[in-house]
Amino acid sequence: MQSDGNNTVQLHSFGTRPRYDWEPSEFLTNYLNLDQRIHTSPPLSDNERKAIIAAYPPISNLDYHAPATVPSAQRRMNKGQKQEDQALKQYQ
C-alpha cells in the first residue's frame, strides 16, 4: 500500500505477505484421504532405478555419443572450461 496524503492507495488485490499455513477442513481431509501417506514403500536404489530406465524401450537400444564441441566455441574456452566440457561428455 502507498500513502497518498491522508488516503491509502492499494496497489493490488492480494496481501503483500502470502501465508501458507492453511489447514484443510475435516471434510476435505476425509474426502480426499489427506491423512494417508502417499509413498508407503522405500525409495528405489540407484541400481534399480538405472535398470528400470535402461529397460525403457526407446532407451534400451540407444547408442548415444555426445556431440563434438563447436570448433569456434572450443577455441575460446580456457583450460578449465575444456576440462569441464570433457568431463560432461564422459558423463553423458
Coordinates of N, CA and C in Angstrom, one line a residue:
M1 N 0.8 -1.2 0.0 CA 0.0 0.0 0.0 C 0.9 1.2 0.0
Q2 N 0.4 2.3 -0.6 CA 1.1 3.5 -0.7 C 0.2 4.6 0.0
S3 N 0.8 5.5 0.6 CA 0.1 6.6 1.2 C 0.0 7.8 0.3
D4 N -1.2 8.3 0.1 CA -1.3 9.5 -0.8 C -2.0 10.5 0.1
G5 N -1.2 11.3 0.8 CA -1.7 12.3 1.7 C -2.4 11.5 2.9
N6 N -3.7 11.8 3.1 CA -4.4 11.1 4.1 C -5.1 9.8 3.7
N7 N -5.1 9.5 2.4 CA -5.7 8.3 1.8 C -4.6 7.3 1.6
T8 N -5.0 6.0 1.7 CA -4.1 4.9 1.5 C -4.6 4.2 0.1
V9 N -3.6 4.1 -0.8 CA -3.9 3.5 -2.1 C -3.5 2.1 -2.1
Q10 N -4.3 1.1 -2.5 CA -3.9 -0.3 -2.6 C -3.5 -0.6 -4.0
L11 N -2.3 -1.1 -4.1 CA -1.7 -1.4 -5.4 C -2.2 -2.6 -6.1
H12 N -2.6 -3.6 -5.3 CA -3.1 -4.9 -5.8 C -4.1 -5.5 -4.9
S13 N -4.8 -6.5 -5.3 CA -5.9 -7.0 -4.5 C -5.5 -8.1 -3.5
F14 N -4.2 -8.5 -3.5 CA -3.8 -9.5 -2.6 C -2.8 -8.9 -1.6
G15 N -2.7 -9.6 -0.4 CA -1.8 -9.1 0.6 C -0.3 -9.2 0.2
T16 N 0.5 -8.4 0.9 CA 1.9 -8.4 0.5 C 2.7 -9.6 1.0
R17 N 2.2 -10.2 2.0 CA 2.8 -11.4 2.6 C 1.9 -12.6 2.5
P18 N 2.0 -13.4 1.5 CA 1.1 -14.6 1.4 C 1.4 -15.5 2.5
R19 N 0.4 -16.2 3.0 CA 0.6 -17.2 4.1 C 0.3 -18.6 3.5
Y20 N 1.0 -19.5 4.0 CA 0.9 -20.9 3.5 C 0.6 -21.8 4.7
D21 N -0.1 -21.3 5.7 CA -0.4 -22.1 6.9 C -1.8 -22.6 6.9
W22 N -2.4 -22.8 5.7 CA -3.8 -23.2 5.6 C -3.9 -24.7 6.0
E23 N -4.9 -25.0 6.7 CA -5.2 -26.3 7.1 C -6.5 -26.8 6.5
P24 N -6.5 -27.9 5.9 CA -7.8 -28.4 5.3 C -8.8 -28.7 6.3
S25 N -10.1 -28.5 6.0 CA -11.2 -28.8 6.9 C -11.2 -30.3 7.1
E26 N -11.9 -30.8 8.1 CA -12.1 -32.2 8.4 C -12.8 -32.9 7.2
F27 N -13.7 -32.2 6.6 CA -14.4 -32.8 5.5 C -13.4 -33.1 4.3
L28 N -12.6 -32.1 4.0 CA -11.6 -32.3 2.9 C -10.6 -33.3 3.3
T29 N -10.2 -33.4 4.5 CA -9.2 -34.4 4.9 C -9.8 -35.8 4.7
N30 N -11.0 -36.0 5.1 CA -11.7 -37.3 5.0 C -12.0 -37.6 3.5
Y31 N -12.6 -36.6 2.8 CA -13.0 -36.8 1.4 C -11.8 -37.1 0.5
L32 N -10.7 -36.4 0.7 CA -9.5 -36.6 -0.2 C -8.5 -37.5 0.4
N33 N -8.8 -38.1 1.5 CA -7.9 -39.1 2.2 C -6.5 -38.4 2.4
L34 N -6.5 -37.2 2.9 CA -5.3 -36.5 3.1 C -4.5 -37.0 4.3
D35 N -5.1 -37.8 5.1 CA -4.4 -38.3 6.3 C -3.6 -39.6 6.0
Q36 N -3.7 -40.1 4.8 CA -2.9 -41.3 4.4 C -1.6 -40.9 3.7
R37 N -0.6 -41.7 4.0 CA 0.7 -41.4 3.3 C 0.6 -41.7 1.8
I38 N 1.3 -40.9 1.0 CA 1.3 -41.1 -0.4 C 2.3 -42.2 -0.8
H39 N 3.5 -42.1 -0.2 CA 4.6 -43.1 -0.5 C 4.7 -44.0 0.6
T40 N 4.3 -45.3 0.4 CA 4.4 -46.2 1.5 C 5.6 -47.2 1.4
S41 N 6.2 -47.3 0.2 CA 7.3 -48.2 0.0 C 8.6 -47.4 0.1
P42 N 9.7 -48.0 0.4 CA 11.0 -47.3 0.4 C 11.4 -46.9 -1.0
P43 N 12.2 -45.9 -1.2 CA 12.7 -45.5 -2.5 C 13.6 -46.5 -3.1
L44 N 13.6 -46.5 -4.4 CA 14.4 -47.5 -5.2 C 15.9 -47.1 -5.0
S45 N 16.8 -48.2 -5.1 CA 18.2 -47.9 -5.0 C 18.6 -47.3 -6.4
D46 N 19.8 -46.8 -6.5 CA 20.3 -46.2 -7.7 C 20.4 -47.3 -8.8
N47 N 20.8 -48.5 -8.5 CA 21.0 -49.6 -9.5 C 19.6 -50.0 -10.0
E48 N 18.6 -50.1 -9.1 CA 17.3 -50.5 -9.5 C 16.7 -49.4 -10.4
R49 N 16.9 -48.2 -10.1 CA 16.3 -47.1 -10.9 C 17.0 -47.1 -12.3
K50 N 18.3 -47.3 -12.3 CA 19.0 -47.3 -13.6 C 18.6 -48.5 -14.5
A51 N 18.3 -49.6 -13.8 CA 17.8 -50.8 -14.6 C 16.5 -50.5 -15.2
I52 N 15.6 -49.8 -14.5 CA 14.2 -49.5 -15.0 C 14.4 -48.6 -16.2
I53 N 15.2 -47.5 -16.0 CA 15.4 -46.6 -17.1 C 16.0 -47.2 -18.3
A54 N 17.0 -48.1 -18.1 CA 17.7 -48.8 -19.2 C 16.7 -49.7 -20.0
A55 N 15.7 -50.2 -19.3 CA 14.8 -51.2 -19.9 C 13.7 -50.5 -20.7
Y56 N 13.6 -49.2 -20.6 CA 12.5 -48.4 -21.3 C 12.8 -48.6 -22.8
P57 N 11.8 -49.0 -23.6 CA 12.1 -49.4 -25.0 C 12.8 -48.3 -25.8
P58 N 12.4 -47.0 -25.8 CA 13.2 -46.1 -26.6 C 14.6 -45.9 -26.2
I59 N 14.9 -46.3 -25.0 CA 16.3 -46.1 -24.5 C 17.1 -47.4 -24.5
S60 N 16.4 -48.5 -24.5 CA 17.1 -49.8 -24.4 C 18.2 -50.0 -25.5
N61 N 17.9 -49.6 -26.7 CA 18.8 -49.9 -27.9 C 19.5 -48.6 -28.3
L62 N 19.5 -47.6 -27.5 CA 20.1 -46.3 -27.9 C 21.6 -46.3 -27.7
D63 N 22.4 -46.0 -28.7 CA 23.8 -45.9 -28.5 C 24.2 -44.4 -28.7
Y64 N 24.2 -43.7 -27.6 CA 24.4 -42.2 -27.6 C 25.8 -41.8 -27.5
H65 N 26.3 -40.9 -28.3 CA 27.6 -40.3 -28.1 C 27.4 -38.8 -28.1
A66 N 28.1 -38.2 -27.1 CA 27.9 -36.7 -27.0 C 28.5 -36.0 -28.3
P67 N 27.8 -35.0 -28.7 CA 28.2 -34.3 -29.9 C 29.6 -33.6 -29.7
A68 N 30.3 -33.4 -30.8 CA 31.6 -32.7 -30.7 C 31.3 -31.2 -30.4
T69 N 32.2 -30.6 -29.7 CA 32.1 -29.2 -29.3 C 32.3 -28.4 -30.6
V70 N 31.5 -27.3 -30.7 CA 31.6 -26.4 -31.9 C 33.0 -25.9 -31.9
P71 N 33.8 -26.0 -33.0 CA 35.2 -25.6 -33.1 C 35.4 -24.1 -32.6
S72 N 34.5 -23.2 -33.1 CA 34.8 -21.8 -32.7 C 34.6 -21.6 -31.2
A73 N 33.7 -22.3 -30.6 CA 33.5 -22.2 -29.1 C 34.7 -22.9 -28.4
Q74 N 35.2 -24.0 -28.9 CA 36.3 -24.7 -28.3 C 37.5 -23.8 -28.3
R75 N 37.8 -23.0 -29.3 CA 38.9 -22.2 -29.4 C 38.9 -21.1 -28.4
R76 N 37.7 -20.7 -28.0 CA 37.5 -19.6 -27.0 C 37.5 -20.1 -25.5
M77 N 37.5 -21.4 -25.3 CA 37.5 -21.9 -24.0 C 38.8 -21.9 -23.3
N78 N 38.8 -21.6 -22.0 CA 40.1 -21.7 -21.3 C 40.3 -23.1 -20.9
K79 N 41.4 -23.4 -20.2 CA 41.8 -24.7 -19.8 C 40.7 -25.4 -18.9
G80 N 40.2 -24.6 -18.0 CA 39.2 -25.2 -17.1 C 37.9 -25.5 -17.8
Q81 N 37.5 -24.7 -18.7 CA 36.3 -24.9 -19.4 C 36.4 -26.1 -20.3
K82 N 37.6 -26.3 -20.9 CA 37.8 -27.5 -21.7 C 37.8 -28.8 -20.9
Q83 N 38.3 -28.7 -19.7 CA 38.3 -29.9 -18.8 C 36.8 -30.2 -18.4
E84 N 36.1 -29.2 -18.1 CA 34.7 -29.4 -17.7 C 33.9 -29.9 -18.9
D85 N 34.2 -29.4 -20.1 CA 33.5 -29.9 -21.3 C 33.8 -31.4 -21.5
Q86 N 35.0 -31.8 -21.3 CA 35.4 -33.2 -21.5 C 34.7 -34.1 -20.4
A87 N 34.7 -33.6 -19.2 CA 34.0 -34.3 -18.1 C 32.6 -34.5 -18.3
L88 N 31.9 -33.5 -18.8 CA 30.5 -33.6 -19.2 C 30.2 -34.6 -20.3
K89 N 31.1 -34.6 -21.3 CA 31.0 -35.6 -22.4 C 31.2 -37.0 -21.9
Q90 N 32.1 -37.2 -21.0 CA 32.3 -38.6 -20.4 C 31.1 -39.0 -19.6
Y91 N 30.5 -38.1 -18.9 CA 29.4 -38.4 -18.0 C 28.2 -38.8 -18.9
Q92 N 28.0 -38.1 -20.0 CA 26.9 -38.4 -20.9 C 27.0 -39.8 -21.5

